Amino acid sequence: MRRRTVTAAALLATTLVLAGCGSNDAPENGDGGDAPDAQNVAASTTVKSTWPMTGLPVTGDEEAAQKHPVMVLKMDNTAASAPQQGLGSADMVVEELVEGGMTRLAAFYYSKIPGDVGPVRSMRASDIGIVSPVEATVVTSGAAQVTINRIDGAGINWYTEGDKGFYRDSGRAAPYNLFTDMSETASLVDQEDAERPADYLPWGDEKDFPQGQPARTLAASFSGGHTTNWTYRGGKYVNENTYAGTGDEFPADTVLVLRVKVGDAGYRDPAGNPVPETQFTGKGQAMIFHDGRLVRGQWTKDSLGSSLKLSTEAGELTVPAGHTWIELVPQDGGSVRFAK
């Protein structure tokens, strides 16, 4: 079955307990208003009214329990995608390795559902571990049949060309001309009973973030062919080689780098390149870049559907509430460089 009904998950939005310790072998240079009321969430757990993808407080008359699920758009991330549309409206972005050493973006939308977004590209098996913790619905151009079988087997809901909202931009070349009006696509999966998803990350307060070490620039290399460069400037992390449209860049408060194992998905793309699969379970090194500083730690994830946990040698590690860009950098073949 190509699309699956979204069901209410018994996901807990309680504070995540973090364990373990870790380190990273990257060199140290070179290489508002009053607090909102609580609300009901999954499994009858109550939490403060905050957005699950950012940890930021819900303001005004809005509710964190929306009638639509988390929507994740698979977006192209090559020069052919320029200008990307809708990236600036995302709550969170995950960058993952795909074939040919390039990357693709999984842009998460929940607190705000934008209009036109894209270019829309295909899913990978790596997406199962990325979207499952919040039972997200994926907006995609499709996938190889072997991937579709695994996505469907994981119970992930997805929509593609031919569904409401999708269209081709005649001013762009295929396959980089598929877009969707996300507000229309999201209406396909309105839930009768609004329920707040679990927090994607262990959100915390700015005051609790460790001092760390100065790090105002970073370069996350996924392969010899792609590196994402960031500079801390004006209180945000600026993606120096973004393909986003002017004024539509992602407003990153934090860049979270997770070193991950990458395996073989078991098939090749039309050009003959082996398709990689990020193994987003287990544990690995974590690097949190926030406020011009770096804090090292370890990430753990028990299963594809589990929430992410972070820790340092001192114990629990939380991410300051805000917009976070997650870099899933391969342990082998990837690297992270930063400087003061």
Tab-separated table of C-alpha atoms in Angstrom:
chain	number	residue	atom	x	y	z
A	1	MET	CA	0.000	0.000	0.000
A	2	ARG	CA	1.592	3.254	-1.139
A	3	ARG	CA	0.076	5.494	1.532
A	4	ARG	CA	-0.643	4.431	5.050
A	5	THR	CA	-3.058	5.930	7.532
A	6	VAL	CA	-1.345	8.017	10.186
A	7	THR	CA	-2.061	6.602	13.630
A	8	ALA	CA	-1.659	8.184	17.039
A	9	ALA	CA	1.586	6.964	18.572
A	10	ALA	CA	2.207	6.381	22.221
A	11	LEU	CA	5.266	8.592	22.104
A	12	LEU	CA	6.471	10.168	25.328
A	13	ALA	CA	7.398	13.822	25.403
A	14	THR	CA	9.126	13.606	28.750
A	15	THR	CA	12.664	14.731	29.384
A	16	LEU	CA	15.113	12.332	27.757
A	17	VAL	CA	17.495	10.482	30.037
A	18	LEU	CA	20.969	10.510	28.604
A	19	ALA	CA	23.783	8.155	29.339
A	20	GLY	CA	27.295	7.327	28.258
A	21	CYS	CA	30.257	9.415	27.272
A	22	GLY	CA	32.125	10.240	24.109
A	23	SER	CA	34.787	12.206	22.357
A	24	ASN	CA	35.675	13.309	18.849
A	25	ASP	CA	38.989	13.002	17.120
A	26	ALA	CA	38.680	16.228	15.112
A	27	PRO	CA	41.515	18.675	15.784
A	28	GLU	CA	40.724	21.799	17.755
A	29	ASN	CA	41.632	24.069	14.872
A	30	GLY	CA	42.013	23.620	11.148
A	31	ASP	CA	41.028	19.997	10.358
A	32	GLY	CA	7.555	35.180	24.523
A	33	GLY	CA	5.789	36.212	27.561
A	34	ASP	CA	4.754	34.023	30.503
A	35	ALA	CA	5.230	30.288	30.333
A	36	PRO	CA	2.336	28.700	28.433
A	37	ASP	CA	-0.018	26.205	30.021
A	38	ALA	CA	0.631	22.489	29.904
A	39	GLN	CA	-1.256	20.384	27.369
A	40	ASN	CA	-2.050	16.740	26.751
A	41	VAL	CA	0.258	14.767	24.499
A	42	ALA	CA	0.695	11.136	23.539
A	43	ALA	CA	0.195	8.491	26.231
A	44	SER	CA	-1.530	11.080	28.450
A	45	THR	CA	1.802	12.677	29.276
A	46	THR	CA	1.721	16.438	29.913
A	47	VAL	CA	4.459	18.855	28.957
A	48	LYS	CA	4.777	22.592	28.640
A	49	SER	CA	3.301	23.960	25.440
A	50	THR	CA	6.379	23.920	23.235
A	51	TRP	CA	6.947	22.955	19.619
A	52	PRO	CA	8.360	19.407	19.329
A	53	MET	CA	10.774	20.150	16.471
A	54	THR	CA	12.331	23.264	18.069
A	55	GLY	CA	11.543	23.256	21.790
A	56	LEU	CA	10.410	26.869	21.434
A	57	PRO	CA	7.294	28.042	23.325
A	58	VAL	CA	3.953	28.129	21.588
A	59	THR	CA	2.660	31.701	21.535
A	60	GLY	CA	-0.701	33.398	21.154
A	61	ASP	CA	-3.701	31.208	20.432
A	62	GLU	CA	-1.704	28.452	18.718
A	63	GLU	CA	-1.625	24.867	19.956
A	64	ALA	CA	1.353	22.508	19.803
A	65	ALA	CA	-1.053	19.656	19.029
A	66	GLN	CA	-1.767	20.243	15.340
A	67	LYS	CA	-4.301	18.337	13.227
A	68	HIS	CA	-1.570	17.500	10.737
A	69	PRO	CA	1.452	15.287	11.465
A	70	VAL	CA	5.062	16.372	11.092
A	71	MET	CA	5.640	16.793	7.352
A	72	VAL	CA	9.118	15.956	6.028
A	73	LEU	CA	10.062	17.128	2.535
A	74	LYS	CA	12.900	15.356	0.718
A	75	MET	CA	14.723	18.245	-0.958
A	76	ASP	CA	17.483	18.216	-3.546
A	77	ASN	CA	20.789	19.681	-2.330
A	78	THR	CA	22.869	20.189	-5.477
A	79	ALA	CA	23.504	23.251	-7.624
A	80	ALA	CA	20.669	22.079	-9.893
A	81	SER	CA	18.208	22.729	-7.051
A	82	ALA	CA	18.970	26.446	-6.813
A	83	PRO	CA	17.051	28.292	-5.672
A	84	GLN	CA	15.518	25.971	-3.092
A	85	GLN	CA	12.112	27.126	-1.881
A	86	GLY	CA	10.667	26.864	1.610
A	87	LEU	CA	13.830	25.985	3.502
A	88	GLY	CA	13.508	29.089	5.658
A	89	SER	CA	10.118	27.905	6.966
A	90	ALA	CA	11.396	24.556	8.244
A	91	ASP	CA	11.532	23.803	11.961
A	92	MET	CA	14.547	21.521	11.549
A	93	VAL	CA	16.684	20.073	8.758
A	94	VAL	CA	18.614	16.802	8.548
A	95	GLU	CA	21.354	16.459	5.914
A	96	GLU	CA	22.141	12.891	4.808
A	97	LEU	CA	24.571	11.223	2.418
A	98	VAL	CA	23.237	9.860	-0.893
A	99	GLU	CA	24.909	8.253	-3.905
A	100	GLY	CA	27.776	9.949	-5.716
A	101	GLY	CA	29.007	11.532	-2.490
A	102	MET	CA	26.267	14.175	-2.613
A	103	THR	CA	23.712	14.971	0.098
A	104	ARG	CA	19.973	15.367	0.322
A	105	LEU	CA	17.897	17.284	2.861
A	106	ALA	CA	15.014	16.145	5.023
A	107	ALA	CA	13.225	19.390	5.916
A	108	PHE	CA	10.815	19.076	8.880
A	109	TYR	CA	7.665	21.224	8.979
A	110	TYR	CA	5.238	21.287	11.892
A	111	SER	CA	4.857	24.644	13.676
A	112	LYS	CA	4.397	26.325	10.293
A	113	ILE	CA	3.203	24.709	7.079
A	114	PRO	CA	4.454	26.809	4.136
A	115	GLY	CA	3.167	27.081	0.585
A	116	ASP	CA	5.517	26.197	-2.278
A	117	VAL	CA	8.494	24.008	-1.349
A	118	GLY	CA	11.087	22.081	-3.344
A	119	PRO	CA	12.640	20.797	-5.498
A	120	VAL	CA	11.127	17.531	-4.234
A	121	ARG	CA	13.344	14.464	-4.620
A	122	SER	CA	13.243	10.784	-3.685
A	123	MET	CA	13.410	8.871	-0.413
A	124	ARG	CA	16.155	6.602	0.850
A	125	ALA	CA	16.110	3.780	3.395
A	126	SER	CA	18.145	6.126	5.616
A	127	ASP	CA	14.945	8.150	6.055
A	128	ILE	CA	13.315	5.448	8.167
A	129	GLY	CA	15.494	6.255	11.177
A	130	ILE	CA	15.254	9.991	10.488
A	131	VAL	CA	11.457	10.350	10.364
A	132	SER	CA	10.150	7.447	12.483
A	133	PRO	CA	10.706	8.992	15.956
A	134	VAL	CA	7.916	11.531	15.293
A	135	GLU	CA	5.833	9.385	12.889
A	136	ALA	CA	6.320	11.969	10.180
A	137	THR	CA	4.659	11.907	6.769
A	138	VAL	CA	7.173	12.128	3.909
A	139	VAL	CA	6.697	14.331	0.830
A	140	THR	CA	8.783	12.822	-1.966
A	141	SER	CA	9.204	12.224	-5.680
A	142	GLY	CA	9.125	8.478	-4.974
A	143	ALA	CA	11.925	5.952	-4.543
A	144	ALA	CA	13.401	2.736	-5.880
A	145	GLN	CA	11.022	-0.179	-5.346
A	146	VAL	CA	13.339	-1.811	-2.817
A	147	THR	CA	13.221	1.409	-0.780
A	148	ILE	CA	9.450	1.733	-1.124
A	149	ASN	CA	9.067	-1.793	0.232
A	150	ARG	CA	11.108	-0.912	3.298
A	151	ILE	CA	9.385	2.461	3.823
A	152	ASP	CA	5.970	0.820	3.610
A	153	GLY	CA	7.144	-2.000	5.870
A	154	ALA	CA	8.097	0.592	8.482
A	155	GLY	CA	4.549	2.016	8.369
A	156	ILE	CA	5.646	5.429	7.092
A	157	ASN	CA	3.003	7.537	5.349
A	158	TRP	CA	4.162	9.266	2.141
A	159	TYR	CA	2.861	11.318	-0.782
A	160	THR	CA	4.248	11.890	-4.249
A	161	GLU	CA	3.540	13.383	-7.666
A	162	GLY	CA	-0.112	13.039	-8.583
A	163	ASP	CA	-1.224	13.723	-5.030
A	164	LYS	CA	-2.769	17.021	-3.982
A	165	GLY	CA	-0.412	20.004	-4.095
A	166	PHE	CA	2.262	18.567	-6.430
A	167	TYR	CA	3.143	20.354	-9.664
A	168	ARG	CA	5.952	20.792	-12.188
A	169	ASP	CA	7.677	24.166	-12.579
A	170	SER	CA	7.960	24.754	-16.332
A	171	GLY	CA	10.871	27.130	-15.780
A	172	ARG	CA	13.128	24.372	-14.431
A	173	ALA	CA	14.618	21.229	-15.915
A	174	ALA	CA	13.486	17.774	-14.792
A	175	PRO	CA	13.962	16.130	-12.363
A	176	TYR	CA	14.604	19.342	-10.441
A	177	ASN	CA	11.238	20.889	-11.305
A	178	LEU	CA	8.919	18.953	-8.973
A	179	PHE	CA	7.400	21.140	-6.245
A	180	THR	CA	4.407	21.006	-3.952
A	181	ASP	CA	2.157	23.434	-2.139
A	182	MET	CA	2.774	21.941	1.287
A	183	SER	CA	-0.394	23.465	2.757
A	184	GLU	CA	-2.435	21.474	0.242
A	185	THR	CA	-0.475	18.252	0.713
A	186	ALA	CA	-0.716	18.518	4.507
A	187	SER	CA	-4.508	18.714	4.228
A	188	LEU	CA	-4.513	15.132	2.925
A	189	VAL	CA	-3.458	13.842	6.323
A	190	ASP	CA	-5.548	15.931	8.721
A	191	GLN	CA	-5.963	13.977	11.940
A	192	GLU	CA	-9.311	13.929	13.682
A	193	ASP	CA	-7.740	14.101	17.115
A	194	ALA	CA	-4.849	16.547	17.302
A	195	GLU	CA	-1.898	15.128	19.209
A	196	ARG	CA	1.517	16.648	19.854
A	197	PRO	CA	4.414	14.469	18.634
A	198	ALA	CA	7.304	13.624	20.928
A	199	ASP	CA	10.243	16.022	21.093
A	200	TYR	CA	12.725	15.191	18.341
A	201	LEU	CA	15.730	16.297	20.404
A	202	PRO	CA	16.280	16.633	24.172
A	203	TRP	CA	15.528	20.346	24.323
A	204	GLY	CA	16.931	22.468	27.154
A	205	ASP	CA	17.567	26.011	28.323
A	206	GLU	CA	20.374	28.219	27.074
A	207	LYS	CA	21.693	28.564	30.623
A	208	ASP	CA	22.255	24.815	30.881
A	209	PHE	CA	24.435	24.542	27.787
A	210	PRO	CA	28.085	23.825	28.747
A	211	GLN	CA	30.782	26.408	28.068
A	212	GLY	CA	32.634	24.216	25.585
A	213	GLN	CA	35.337	25.759	23.413
A	214	PRO	CA	35.306	28.574	20.828
A	215	ALA	CA	34.288	27.422	17.352
A	216	ARG	CA	32.821	30.023	15.015
A	217	THR	CA	33.315	28.141	11.744
A	218	LEU	CA	32.833	24.516	10.830
A	219	ALA	CA	33.045	22.368	7.735
A	220	ALA	CA	31.076	19.097	7.659
A	221	SER	CA	32.475	16.906	4.875
A	222	PHE	CA	30.310	13.997	3.752
A	223	SER	CA	32.704	12.875	1.015
A	224	GLY	CA	35.420	14.194	-1.243
A	225	GLY	CA	32.679	15.771	-3.324
A	226	HIS	CA	30.566	17.614	-0.767
A	227	THR	CA	31.239	19.784	2.288
A	228	THR	CA	28.705	21.993	4.067
A	229	ASN	CA	30.320	25.143	5.478
A	230	TRP	CA	28.950	27.147	8.406
A	231	THR	CA	29.936	30.462	10.013
A	232	TYR	CA	28.524	31.826	13.263
A	233	ARG	CA	27.488	35.377	12.470
A	234	GLY	CA	24.818	37.712	13.845
A	235	GLY	CA	23.664	35.179	16.419
A	236	LYS	CA	22.951	32.480	13.802
A	237	TYR	CA	24.872	29.839	11.859
A	238	VAL	CA	25.069	30.875	8.225
A	239	ASN	CA	25.368	28.153	5.595
A	240	GLU	CA	28.023	29.635	3.335
A	241	ASN	CA	27.300	27.299	0.400
A	242	THR	CA	23.536	26.996	0.626
A	243	TYR	CA	21.333	26.621	-2.455
A	244	ALA	CA	18.400	28.307	-0.714
A	245	GLY	CA	16.743	31.271	-2.343
A	246	THR	CA	17.775	34.703	-1.078
A	247	GLY	CA	15.890	35.445	2.121
A	248	ASP	CA	14.734	31.819	2.356
A	249	GLU	CA	17.798	30.391	4.107
A	250	PHE	CA	17.374	28.105	7.117
A	251	PRO	CA	17.760	30.137	10.363
A	252	ALA	CA	20.098	27.770	12.247
A	253	ASP	CA	20.549	28.466	15.955
A	254	THR	CA	22.452	25.203	16.370
A	255	VAL	CA	24.348	22.817	14.113
A	256	LEU	CA	24.368	19.296	15.546
A	257	VAL	CA	26.954	16.997	13.951
A	258	LEU	CA	26.476	13.265	14.485
A	259	ARG	CA	29.131	10.835	13.259
A	260	VAL	CA	27.311	7.813	11.814
A	261	LYS	CA	28.100	4.482	10.230
A	262	VAL	CA	27.161	4.167	6.568
A	263	GLY	CA	26.446	0.874	4.846
A	264	ASP	CA	25.320	-0.250	1.390
A	265	ALA	CA	21.588	-0.088	0.640
A	266	GLY	CA	22.000	-3.019	-1.743
A	267	TYR	CA	21.264	-1.433	-5.111
A	268	ARG	CA	22.641	1.148	-7.535
A	269	ASP	CA	21.221	4.353	-8.960
A	270	PRO	CA	20.582	4.745	-12.726
A	271	ALA	CA	24.139	6.083	-13.155
A	272	GLY	CA	25.582	2.927	-11.588
A	273	ASN	CA	26.560	4.485	-8.243
A	274	PRO	CA	26.080	2.309	-5.147
A	275	VAL	CA	23.397	3.773	-2.885
A	276	PRO	CA	24.580	4.334	0.708
A	277	GLU	CA	22.430	3.799	3.777
A	278	THR	CA	22.977	5.742	6.994
A	279	GLN	CA	22.740	3.412	9.983
A	280	PHE	CA	20.958	5.728	12.389
A	281	THR	CA	20.951	3.449	15.416
A	282	GLY	CA	23.499	2.584	18.077
A	283	LYS	CA	25.883	5.278	19.227
A	284	GLY	CA	28.524	7.647	17.981
A	285	GLN	CA	30.312	10.922	18.507
A	286	ALA	CA	28.298	14.139	18.709
A	287	MET	CA	29.419	17.746	18.283
A	288	ILE	CA	27.019	20.562	19.170
A	289	PHE	CA	27.842	23.970	17.724
A	290	HIS	CA	25.859	26.722	19.447
A	291	ASP	CA	26.508	30.400	20.225
A	292	GLY	CA	29.936	30.222	18.599
A	293	ARG	CA	30.992	27.352	20.839
A	294	LEU	CA	31.487	23.606	20.500
A	295	VAL	CA	30.461	20.992	23.047
A	296	ARG	CA	31.517	17.393	22.416
A	297	GLY	CA	29.501	14.404	23.493
A	298	GLN	CA	27.949	11.134	22.415
A	299	TRP	CA	24.645	10.286	20.764
A	300	THR	CA	22.676	7.089	21.290
A	301	LYS	CA	19.579	5.771	19.524
A	302	ASP	CA	18.228	2.383	20.562
A	303	SER	CA	16.161	1.670	17.430
A	304	LEU	CA	15.063	3.337	14.195
A	305	GLY	CA	11.956	4.653	15.930
A	306	SER	CA	13.677	5.738	19.146
A	307	SER	CA	14.301	9.324	20.144
A	308	LEU	CA	17.847	10.622	20.045
A	309	LYS	CA	19.728	10.875	23.339
A	310	LEU	CA	22.808	12.979	24.003
A	311	SER	CA	25.348	12.875	26.810
A	312	THR	CA	28.765	14.051	27.951
A	313	GLU	CA	31.082	12.623	30.587
A	314	ALA	CA	29.182	14.812	33.063
A	315	GLY	CA	25.838	13.215	32.169
A	316	GLU	CA	22.772	14.513	30.392
A	317	LEU	CA	23.227	16.904	27.473
A	318	THR	CA	20.406	19.008	26.065
A	319	VAL	CA	20.150	21.183	22.968
A	320	PRO	CA	19.137	24.833	23.486
A	321	ALA	CA	15.652	25.369	22.078
A	322	GLY	CA	15.702	26.795	18.564
A	323	HIS	CA	16.127	25.812	14.930
A	324	THR	CA	18.634	22.977	14.528
A	325	TRP	CA	20.396	21.645	11.437
A	326	ILE	CA	21.568	18.053	11.907
A	327	GLU	CA	24.569	16.816	9.911
A	328	LEU	CA	24.770	13.005	9.642
A	329	VAL	CA	28.469	12.848	8.772
A	330	PRO	CA	29.931	9.407	7.948
A	331	GLN	CA	32.454	8.035	10.431
A	332	ASP	CA	34.451	6.678	7.509
A	333	GLY	CA	35.041	8.950	4.539
A	334	GLY	CA	33.675	12.039	6.283
A	335	SER	CA	35.304	14.664	8.491
A	336	VAL	CA	34.545	17.687	10.644
A	337	ARG	CA	36.836	20.715	10.761
A	338	PHE	CA	36.330	23.834	12.841
A	339	ALA	CA	38.182	26.955	13.909
A	340	LYS	CA	37.895	29.805	16.369
